[in-house]
Coordinates of C-alpha atoms in Angstrom, one line a residue:
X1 CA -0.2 -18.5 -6.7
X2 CA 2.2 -16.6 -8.7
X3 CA 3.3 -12.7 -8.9
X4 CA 1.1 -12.0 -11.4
X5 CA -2.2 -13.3 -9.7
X6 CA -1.0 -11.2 -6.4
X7 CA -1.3 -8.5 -8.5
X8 CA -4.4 -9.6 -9.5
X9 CA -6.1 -9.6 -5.9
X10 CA -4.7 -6.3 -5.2
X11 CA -6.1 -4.5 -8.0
X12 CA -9.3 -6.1 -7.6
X13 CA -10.0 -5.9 -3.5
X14 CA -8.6 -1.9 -4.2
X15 CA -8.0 -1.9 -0.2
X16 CA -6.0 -3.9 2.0
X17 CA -4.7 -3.3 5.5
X18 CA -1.5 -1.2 6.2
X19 CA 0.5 -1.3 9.3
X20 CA 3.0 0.9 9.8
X21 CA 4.7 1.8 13.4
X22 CA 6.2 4.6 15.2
X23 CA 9.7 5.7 16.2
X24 CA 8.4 3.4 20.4
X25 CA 7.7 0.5 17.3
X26 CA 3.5 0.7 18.8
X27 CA 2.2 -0.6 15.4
X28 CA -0.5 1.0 14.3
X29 CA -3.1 -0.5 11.3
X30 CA -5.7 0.9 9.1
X31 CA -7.5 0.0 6.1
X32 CA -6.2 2.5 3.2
X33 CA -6.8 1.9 -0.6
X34 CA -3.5 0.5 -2.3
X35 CA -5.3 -1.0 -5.7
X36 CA -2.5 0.4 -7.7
X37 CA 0.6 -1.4 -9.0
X38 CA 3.3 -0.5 -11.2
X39 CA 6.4 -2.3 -12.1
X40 CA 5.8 -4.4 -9.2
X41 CA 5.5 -1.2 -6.7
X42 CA 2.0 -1.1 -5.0
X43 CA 1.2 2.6 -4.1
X44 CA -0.7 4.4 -2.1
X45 CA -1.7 8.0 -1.3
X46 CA -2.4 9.9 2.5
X47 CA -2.7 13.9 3.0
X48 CA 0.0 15.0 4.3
X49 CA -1.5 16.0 8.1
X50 CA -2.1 12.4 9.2
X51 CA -0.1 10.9 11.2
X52 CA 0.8 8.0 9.1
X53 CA 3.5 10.8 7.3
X54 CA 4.8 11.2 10.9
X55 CA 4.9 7.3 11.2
X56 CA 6.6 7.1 7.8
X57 CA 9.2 9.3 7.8
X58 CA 10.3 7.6 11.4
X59 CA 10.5 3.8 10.4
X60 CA 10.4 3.0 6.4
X61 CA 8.9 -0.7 7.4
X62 CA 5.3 -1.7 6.4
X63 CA 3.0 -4.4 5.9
X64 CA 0.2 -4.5 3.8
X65 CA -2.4 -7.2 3.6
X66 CA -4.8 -8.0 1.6
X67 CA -7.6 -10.7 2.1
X68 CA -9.8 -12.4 -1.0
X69 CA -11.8 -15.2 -0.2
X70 CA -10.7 -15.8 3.0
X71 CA -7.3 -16.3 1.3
X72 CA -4.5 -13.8 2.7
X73 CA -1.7 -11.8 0.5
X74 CA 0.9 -10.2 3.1
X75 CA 3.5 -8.0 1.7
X76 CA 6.5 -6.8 3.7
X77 CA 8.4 -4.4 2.5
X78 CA 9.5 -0.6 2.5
X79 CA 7.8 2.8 1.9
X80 CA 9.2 5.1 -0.3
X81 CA 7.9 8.6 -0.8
X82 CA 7.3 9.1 -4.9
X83 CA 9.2 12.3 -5.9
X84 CA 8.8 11.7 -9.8
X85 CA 6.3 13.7 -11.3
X86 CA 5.2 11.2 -14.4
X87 CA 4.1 8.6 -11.9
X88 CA 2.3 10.9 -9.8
X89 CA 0.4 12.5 -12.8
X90 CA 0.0 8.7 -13.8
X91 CA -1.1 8.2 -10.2
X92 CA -3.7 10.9 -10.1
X93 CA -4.8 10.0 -13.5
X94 CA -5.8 6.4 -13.0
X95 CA -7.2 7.0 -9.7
X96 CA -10.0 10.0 -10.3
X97 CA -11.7 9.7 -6.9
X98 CA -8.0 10.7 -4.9
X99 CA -7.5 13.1 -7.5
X100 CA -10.5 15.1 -6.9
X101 CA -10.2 14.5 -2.6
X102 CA -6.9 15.9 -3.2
X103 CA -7.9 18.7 -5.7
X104 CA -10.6 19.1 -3.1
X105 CA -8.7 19.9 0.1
X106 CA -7.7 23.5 1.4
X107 CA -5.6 22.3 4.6
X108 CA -3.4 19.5 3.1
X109 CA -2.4 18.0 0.4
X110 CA -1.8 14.3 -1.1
X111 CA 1.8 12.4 -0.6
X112 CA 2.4 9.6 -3.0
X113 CA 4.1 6.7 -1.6
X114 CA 4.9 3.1 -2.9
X115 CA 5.8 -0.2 -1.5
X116 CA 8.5 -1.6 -2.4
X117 CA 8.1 -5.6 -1.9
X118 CA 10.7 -7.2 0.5
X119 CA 8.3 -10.4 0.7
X120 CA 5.2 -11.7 -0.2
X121 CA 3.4 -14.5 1.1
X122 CA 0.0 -15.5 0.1
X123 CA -2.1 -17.8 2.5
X124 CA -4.9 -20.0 0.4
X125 CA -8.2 -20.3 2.4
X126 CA -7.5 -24.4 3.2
X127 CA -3.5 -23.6 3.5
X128 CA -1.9 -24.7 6.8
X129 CA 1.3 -22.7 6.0
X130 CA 2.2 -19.3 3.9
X131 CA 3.9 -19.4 0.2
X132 CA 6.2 -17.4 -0.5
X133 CA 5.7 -15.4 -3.7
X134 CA 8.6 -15.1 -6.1
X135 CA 8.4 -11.1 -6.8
X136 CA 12.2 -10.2 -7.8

């Protein structure tokens, strides 16, 4: 398993599992679509009264999993809110569904956020032990 075929699974499964936690650390999980990569970035998009934004802007750590075949992809790393306006037009663009939820809501609005990979470690189905995925 290499960097390129993690990619590969993400895009493909679309959504995965993210946990994020709260200021008290009480981790809290939920499946959320994060099929997007760019340079190596997964992102993701939430409006901006959930909770999760509360979450975020307390402690930066996540997780996101993603499983394929009973085969699973973890990815540690950090959330970053996406200020720049060409990837979130790229963003909105390639996803069409978020665009018109977000397009769609009077009360809130979407927040653009990407991972930025601290570790990956992919799982195989028959695996005993995690591999470590080279992403740098």
């Amino acid at each position: 398993m290499n960097k390129a075929e993690c990619i590969d699974i993400i895009r493909t499964k679309k959504v995965g599992y993210l946990a994020t936690c709260d200021k008290e650390l009480q981790p809290y999980v939920r499946p959320i679509d994060m099929g997007t990569v760019y340079e190596g970035c997964i992102y993701f998009s939430t409006f901006d009264n959930t909770y999760k934004i509360v979450q975020l802007n307390q402690v930066k750590n996540v997780e996101a999993v993603f499983i394929h075949n009973y085969s699973q992809l973890r990815i540690e790393g950090t959330a970053e809110k996406v200020e720049d306006k060409a990837i979130i037009d790229r963003y909105m663009h390639d996803n069409r569904s978020i665009c018109d939820m977000n397009d769609k809501s009077v009360d809130s609005k979407l927040i653009l956020y990407c991972i930025v990979p601290k570790k990956v470690k992919y799982m195989g189905a028959d695996d005993k032990t995690y591999t470590i995925i080279s992403w740098g």
